[in-house]
Coordinates of C-alpha atoms in Angstrom, one line a residue:
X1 CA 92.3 82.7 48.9
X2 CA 91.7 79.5 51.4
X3 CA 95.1 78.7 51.6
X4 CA 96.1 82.1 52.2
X5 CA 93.6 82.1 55.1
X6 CA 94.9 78.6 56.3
X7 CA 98.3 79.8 56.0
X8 CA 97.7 83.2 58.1
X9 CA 95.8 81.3 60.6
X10 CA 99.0 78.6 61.3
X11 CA 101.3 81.4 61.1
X12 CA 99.1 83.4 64.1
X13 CA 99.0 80.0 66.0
X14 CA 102.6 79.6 65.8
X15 CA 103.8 83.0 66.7
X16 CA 100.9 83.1 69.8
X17 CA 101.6 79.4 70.7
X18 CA 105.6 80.5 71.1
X19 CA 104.9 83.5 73.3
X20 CA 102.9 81.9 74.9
X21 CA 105.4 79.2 75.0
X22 CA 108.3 81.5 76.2
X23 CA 106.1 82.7 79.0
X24 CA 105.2 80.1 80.4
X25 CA 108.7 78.7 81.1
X26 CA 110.0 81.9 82.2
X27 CA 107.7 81.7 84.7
X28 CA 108.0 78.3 85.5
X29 CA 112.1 79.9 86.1
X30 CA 110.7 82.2 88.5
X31 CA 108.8 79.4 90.6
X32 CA 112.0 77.3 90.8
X33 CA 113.9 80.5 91.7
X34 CA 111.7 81.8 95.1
X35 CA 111.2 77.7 96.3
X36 CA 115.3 77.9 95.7
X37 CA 115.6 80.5 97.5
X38 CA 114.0 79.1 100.4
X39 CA 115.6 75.6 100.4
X40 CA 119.5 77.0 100.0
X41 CA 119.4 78.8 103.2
X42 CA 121.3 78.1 105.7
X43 CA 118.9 76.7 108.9
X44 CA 120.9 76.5 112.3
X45 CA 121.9 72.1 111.9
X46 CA 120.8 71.8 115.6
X47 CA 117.3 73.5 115.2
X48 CA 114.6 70.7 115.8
X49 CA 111.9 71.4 112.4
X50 CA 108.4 70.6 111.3
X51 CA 107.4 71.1 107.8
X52 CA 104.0 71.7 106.8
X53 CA 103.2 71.0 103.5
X54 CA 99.8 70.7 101.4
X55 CA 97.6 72.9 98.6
X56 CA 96.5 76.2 99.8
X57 CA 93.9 74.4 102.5
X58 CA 97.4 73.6 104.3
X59 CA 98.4 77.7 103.5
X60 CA 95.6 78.9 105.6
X61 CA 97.2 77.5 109.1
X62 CA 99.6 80.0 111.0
X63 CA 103.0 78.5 111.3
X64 CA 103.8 81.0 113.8
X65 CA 100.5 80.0 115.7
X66 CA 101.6 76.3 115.9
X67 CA 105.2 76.8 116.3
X68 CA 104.6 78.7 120.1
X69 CA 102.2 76.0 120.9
X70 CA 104.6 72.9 120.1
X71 CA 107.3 74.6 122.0
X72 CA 104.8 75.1 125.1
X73 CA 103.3 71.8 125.2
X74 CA 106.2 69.7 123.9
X75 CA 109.9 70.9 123.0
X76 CA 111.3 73.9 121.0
X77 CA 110.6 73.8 117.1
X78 CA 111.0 75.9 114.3
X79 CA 107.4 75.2 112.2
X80 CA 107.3 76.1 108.4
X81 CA 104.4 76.2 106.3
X82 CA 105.2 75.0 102.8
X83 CA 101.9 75.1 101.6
X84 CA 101.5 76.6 97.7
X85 CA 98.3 76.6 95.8
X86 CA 97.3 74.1 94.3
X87 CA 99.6 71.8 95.0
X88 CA 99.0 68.4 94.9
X89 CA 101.4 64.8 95.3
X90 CA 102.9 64.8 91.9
X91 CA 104.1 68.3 92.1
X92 CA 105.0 67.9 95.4
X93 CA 107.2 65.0 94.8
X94 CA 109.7 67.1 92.7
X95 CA 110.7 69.1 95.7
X96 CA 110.4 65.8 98.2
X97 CA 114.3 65.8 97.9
X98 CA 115.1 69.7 98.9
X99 CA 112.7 68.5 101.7
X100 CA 115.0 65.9 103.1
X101 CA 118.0 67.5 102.4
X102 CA 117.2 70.3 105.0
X103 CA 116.2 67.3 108.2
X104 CA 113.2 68.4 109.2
X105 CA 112.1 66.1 112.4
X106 CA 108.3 66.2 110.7
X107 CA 106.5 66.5 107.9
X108 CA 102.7 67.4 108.8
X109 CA 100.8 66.3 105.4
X110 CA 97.6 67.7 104.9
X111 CA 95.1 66.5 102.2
X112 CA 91.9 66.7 100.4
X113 CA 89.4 65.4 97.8
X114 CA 91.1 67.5 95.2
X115 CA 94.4 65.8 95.6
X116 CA 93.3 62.3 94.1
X117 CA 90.8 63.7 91.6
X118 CA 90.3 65.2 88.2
X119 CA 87.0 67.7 87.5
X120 CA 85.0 65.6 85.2
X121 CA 85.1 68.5 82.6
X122 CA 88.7 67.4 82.2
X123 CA 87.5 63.8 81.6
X124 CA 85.4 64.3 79.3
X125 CA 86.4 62.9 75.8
X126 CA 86.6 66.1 73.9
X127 CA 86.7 66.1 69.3
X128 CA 90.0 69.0 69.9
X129 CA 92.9 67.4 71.2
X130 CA 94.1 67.7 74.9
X131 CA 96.8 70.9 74.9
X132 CA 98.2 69.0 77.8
X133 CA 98.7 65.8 76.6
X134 CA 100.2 67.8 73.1
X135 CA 102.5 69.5 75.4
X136 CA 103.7 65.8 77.3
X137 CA 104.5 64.5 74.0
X138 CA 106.5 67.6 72.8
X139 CA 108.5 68.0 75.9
X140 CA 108.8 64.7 77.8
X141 CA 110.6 65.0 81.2
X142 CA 113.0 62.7 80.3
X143 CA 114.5 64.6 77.4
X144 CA 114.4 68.1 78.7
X145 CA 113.5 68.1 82.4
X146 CA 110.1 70.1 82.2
X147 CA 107.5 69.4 84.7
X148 CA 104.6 69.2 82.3
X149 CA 101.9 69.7 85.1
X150 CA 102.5 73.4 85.1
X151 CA 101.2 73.4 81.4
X152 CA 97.4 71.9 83.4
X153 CA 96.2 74.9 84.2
X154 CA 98.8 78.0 82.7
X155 CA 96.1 80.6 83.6
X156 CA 96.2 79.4 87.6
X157 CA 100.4 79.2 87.5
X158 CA 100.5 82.9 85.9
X159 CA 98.3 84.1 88.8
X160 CA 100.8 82.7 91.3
X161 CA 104.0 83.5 90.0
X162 CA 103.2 87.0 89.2
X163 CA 101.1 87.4 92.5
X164 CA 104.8 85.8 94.3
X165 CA 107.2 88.3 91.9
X166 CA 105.0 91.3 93.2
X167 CA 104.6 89.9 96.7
X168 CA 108.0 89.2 97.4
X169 CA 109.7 92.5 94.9
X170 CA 107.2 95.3 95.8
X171 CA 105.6 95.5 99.0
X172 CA 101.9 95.3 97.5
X173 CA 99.6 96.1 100.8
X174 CA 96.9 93.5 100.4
X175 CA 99.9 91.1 100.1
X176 CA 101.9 90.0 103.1
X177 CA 104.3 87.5 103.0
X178 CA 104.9 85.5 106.2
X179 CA 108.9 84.9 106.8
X180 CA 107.6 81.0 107.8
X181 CA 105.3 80.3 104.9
X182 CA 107.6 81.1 102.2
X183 CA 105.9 79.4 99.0
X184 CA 101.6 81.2 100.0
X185 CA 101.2 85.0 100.0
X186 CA 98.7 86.4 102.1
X187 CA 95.6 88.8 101.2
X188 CA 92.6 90.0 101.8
X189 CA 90.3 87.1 100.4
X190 CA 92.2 85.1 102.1
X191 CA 91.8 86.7 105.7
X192 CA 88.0 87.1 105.3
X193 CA 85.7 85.4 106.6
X194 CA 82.0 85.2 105.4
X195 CA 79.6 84.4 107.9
X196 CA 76.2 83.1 105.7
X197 CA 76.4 79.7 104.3
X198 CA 74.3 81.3 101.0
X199 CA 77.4 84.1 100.7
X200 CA 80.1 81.2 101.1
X201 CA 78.2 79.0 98.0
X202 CA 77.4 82.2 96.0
X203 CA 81.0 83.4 96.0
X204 CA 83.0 79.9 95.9
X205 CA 84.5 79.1 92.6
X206 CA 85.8 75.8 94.0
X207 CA 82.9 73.7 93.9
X208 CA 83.0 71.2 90.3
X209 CA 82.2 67.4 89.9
X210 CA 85.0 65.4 90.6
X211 CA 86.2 62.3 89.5
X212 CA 88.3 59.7 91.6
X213 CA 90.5 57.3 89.7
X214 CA 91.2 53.8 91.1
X215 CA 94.4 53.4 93.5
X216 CA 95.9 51.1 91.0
X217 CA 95.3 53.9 88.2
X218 CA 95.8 57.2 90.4
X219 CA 99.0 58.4 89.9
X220 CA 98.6 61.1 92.8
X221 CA 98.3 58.1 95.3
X222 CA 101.2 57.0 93.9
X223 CA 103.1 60.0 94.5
X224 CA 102.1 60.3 98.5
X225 CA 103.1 56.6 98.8
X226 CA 106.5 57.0 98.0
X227 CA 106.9 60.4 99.7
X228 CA 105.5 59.1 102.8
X229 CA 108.1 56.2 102.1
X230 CA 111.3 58.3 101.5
X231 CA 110.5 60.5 104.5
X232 CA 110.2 57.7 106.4
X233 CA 113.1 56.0 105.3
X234 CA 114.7 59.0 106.4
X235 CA 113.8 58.9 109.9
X236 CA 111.3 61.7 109.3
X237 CA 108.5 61.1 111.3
X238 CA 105.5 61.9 108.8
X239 CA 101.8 63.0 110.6
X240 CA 98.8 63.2 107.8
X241 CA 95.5 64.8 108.4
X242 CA 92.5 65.5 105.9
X243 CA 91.9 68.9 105.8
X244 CA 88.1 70.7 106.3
X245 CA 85.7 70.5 103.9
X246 CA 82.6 72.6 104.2
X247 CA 78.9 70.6 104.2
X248 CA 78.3 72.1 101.3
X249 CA 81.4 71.1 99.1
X250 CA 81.0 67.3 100.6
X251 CA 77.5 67.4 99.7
X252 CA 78.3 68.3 96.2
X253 CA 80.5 65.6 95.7
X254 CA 78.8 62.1 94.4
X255 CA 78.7 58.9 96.9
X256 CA 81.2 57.3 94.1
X257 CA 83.8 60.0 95.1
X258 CA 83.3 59.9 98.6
X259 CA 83.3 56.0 99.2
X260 CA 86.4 56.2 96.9
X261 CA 88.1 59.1 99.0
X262 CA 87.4 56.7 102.1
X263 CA 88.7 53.7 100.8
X264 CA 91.9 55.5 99.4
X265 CA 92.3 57.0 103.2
X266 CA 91.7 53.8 104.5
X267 CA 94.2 51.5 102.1
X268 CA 97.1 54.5 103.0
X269 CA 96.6 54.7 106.9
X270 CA 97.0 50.4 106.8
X271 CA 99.5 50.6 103.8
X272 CA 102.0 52.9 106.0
X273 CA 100.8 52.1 109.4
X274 CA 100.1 54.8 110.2
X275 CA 96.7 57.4 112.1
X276 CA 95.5 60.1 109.8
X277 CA 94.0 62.8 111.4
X278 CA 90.6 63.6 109.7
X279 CA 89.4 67.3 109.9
X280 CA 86.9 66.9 107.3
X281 CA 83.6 68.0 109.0
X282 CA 84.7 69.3 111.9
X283 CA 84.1 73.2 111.7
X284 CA 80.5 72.7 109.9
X285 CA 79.1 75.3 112.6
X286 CA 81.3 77.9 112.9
X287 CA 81.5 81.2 111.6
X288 CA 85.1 80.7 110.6
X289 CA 85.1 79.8 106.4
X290 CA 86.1 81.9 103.4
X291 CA 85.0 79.4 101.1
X292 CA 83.4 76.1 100.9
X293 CA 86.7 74.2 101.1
X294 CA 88.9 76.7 102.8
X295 CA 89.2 78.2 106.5
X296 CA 89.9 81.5 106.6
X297 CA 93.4 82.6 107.7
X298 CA 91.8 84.7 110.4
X299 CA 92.8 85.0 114.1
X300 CA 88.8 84.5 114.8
X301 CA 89.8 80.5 113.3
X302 CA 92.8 80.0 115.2
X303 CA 90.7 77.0 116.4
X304 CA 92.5 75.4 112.8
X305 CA 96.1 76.1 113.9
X306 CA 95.5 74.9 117.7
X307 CA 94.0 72.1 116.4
X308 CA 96.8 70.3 113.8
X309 CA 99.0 71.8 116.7
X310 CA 97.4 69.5 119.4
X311 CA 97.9 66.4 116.9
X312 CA 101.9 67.3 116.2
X313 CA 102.0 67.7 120.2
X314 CA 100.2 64.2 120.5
X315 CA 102.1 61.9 117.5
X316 CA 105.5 64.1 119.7
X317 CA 105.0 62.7 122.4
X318 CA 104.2 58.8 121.3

């Protein structure tokens, strides 16, 4: 009777683990197909670019916003947000070539606490094993070419990929896809804002311990030295700014995070030789946030978009 019950329980995992399975790389197909979309236009060869990329704190800036400023203040550009959620070094680096390939002038970087750590619940040592690290050992990127970082969080990459499918396929109404930020639908939550500090903590889902690995150990510091490196090696002219964090997601985080955030800043800004632009506290009194680490995408907090305009104006004209 046991091994009946053992045997009915592997079979159920097998059949739910290769759905699941299946799934999951179909839709991992789908996020290749809209970023290839993007990248295999053609772009006028003449037209003077500037690439924004960065997680979904980058998504929140208006392309279109920054695009009419640079062109007033300095010389015509064409400005593209390539913000996508959660999106971090690593991932970034696997599309750091279609990047180059299309000659943008800049790359405006923007980054965050959340980019160099890990929550501490993932850290944790845990008596079940790790699905991720099963999932790096069946399908190393070597032998088949699958980005195993998509597998980190399947429940956050199904979000996106269907919220992009519908987004981009059926013109959903609380879902408004910029023609400039190709990658980061629009929608309501993300166009509020909420005025009370209390509403911004009660509703924020963003706020967890975090844990910062060493330089020498943290392979997402890794990844942003060698893109800063390739874009610079390709006469890109690469501008890096650390995006706002609200008092209460800083105060959150422990002093061992932030004095390792610092140092990491510090070590990358002497490493590349290069200013980074730090944005980190400076919207603490206005009414402008949707959650404790994002600004809302919001003409009331254009004040954002002005402001990482001003610095593209300034690094132009050095």
């Amino acid at each position: 009777m046991i091994k009946k019950i053992v045997l009915s329980v592997f079979v159920a995992f097998v059949m739910t683990f290769t759905i699941f399975l299946l799934f999951q790389l179909t839709l991992q197909n789908e996020i290749y197909s809209i970023q290839k979309d993007f990248y295999s236009q053609n772009f006028e060869h003449q037209s003077k670019k500037i690439f924004l990329i960065g997680s979904s704190h980058v998504g929140q800036i208006n392309a279109t916003h920054i695009e009419e400023y640079v062109s007033k203040k300095s010389q015509a550009y064409e400005v593209y947000n390539l913000a996508d959620t959660a999106d971090k070094p690593k991932s970034r680096l696997n599309s750091l070539n279609k990047i180059i390939s299309l000659k943008p002038d800049v790359v405006v970087y923007g980054i965050g606490y959340r980019d160099f750590t890990e929550p501490e619940k993932m850290l944790k040592e845990n008596i079940l094993p790790n699905p991720q690290s099963i999932f790096e050992r069946i399908f190393s990127i070597e032998l088949y070419g699958i980005n195993t970082e998509f597998f980190e969080n399947p429940k956050l990459n199904t979000l996106k990929i269907l919220q992009g499918i519908i987004g981009i396929k059926t013109l959903v109404s609380d879902s408004i896809f910029e023609e400039n930020t190709p990658f980061y639908p629009y929608h309501k939550t993300k166009t509020d804002i909420i005025v009370k500090q209390s509403e911004i903590q009660e509703n924020d889902f963003h706020v967890e311990k975090l844990i910062l690995k060493p330089n020498i150990e943290n392979t997402q510091v890794q990844a942003l030295n060698k893109i800063i490196s390739e874009l610079e090696k390709n006469n890109i002219k690469v501008i890096i700014f650390i995006t706002p964090h609200n008092k209460f997601y800083r105060d959150s985080l422990s002093v061992d995070t932030k004095e390792g955030f610092n140092l990491l800043i510090s070590k990358l800004a002497q490493n590349h030789n290069i200013k980074i632009f730090n944005f980190i506290d400076s919207y603490d009194n206005l009414e402008i946030w949707r959650s404790t680490n994002h600004i809302s995408h919001n003409p009331k907090s254009s004040i954002y978009s002005e402001d990482i305009a001003k610095i593209i104006v300034e690094e132009l004209n050095n």
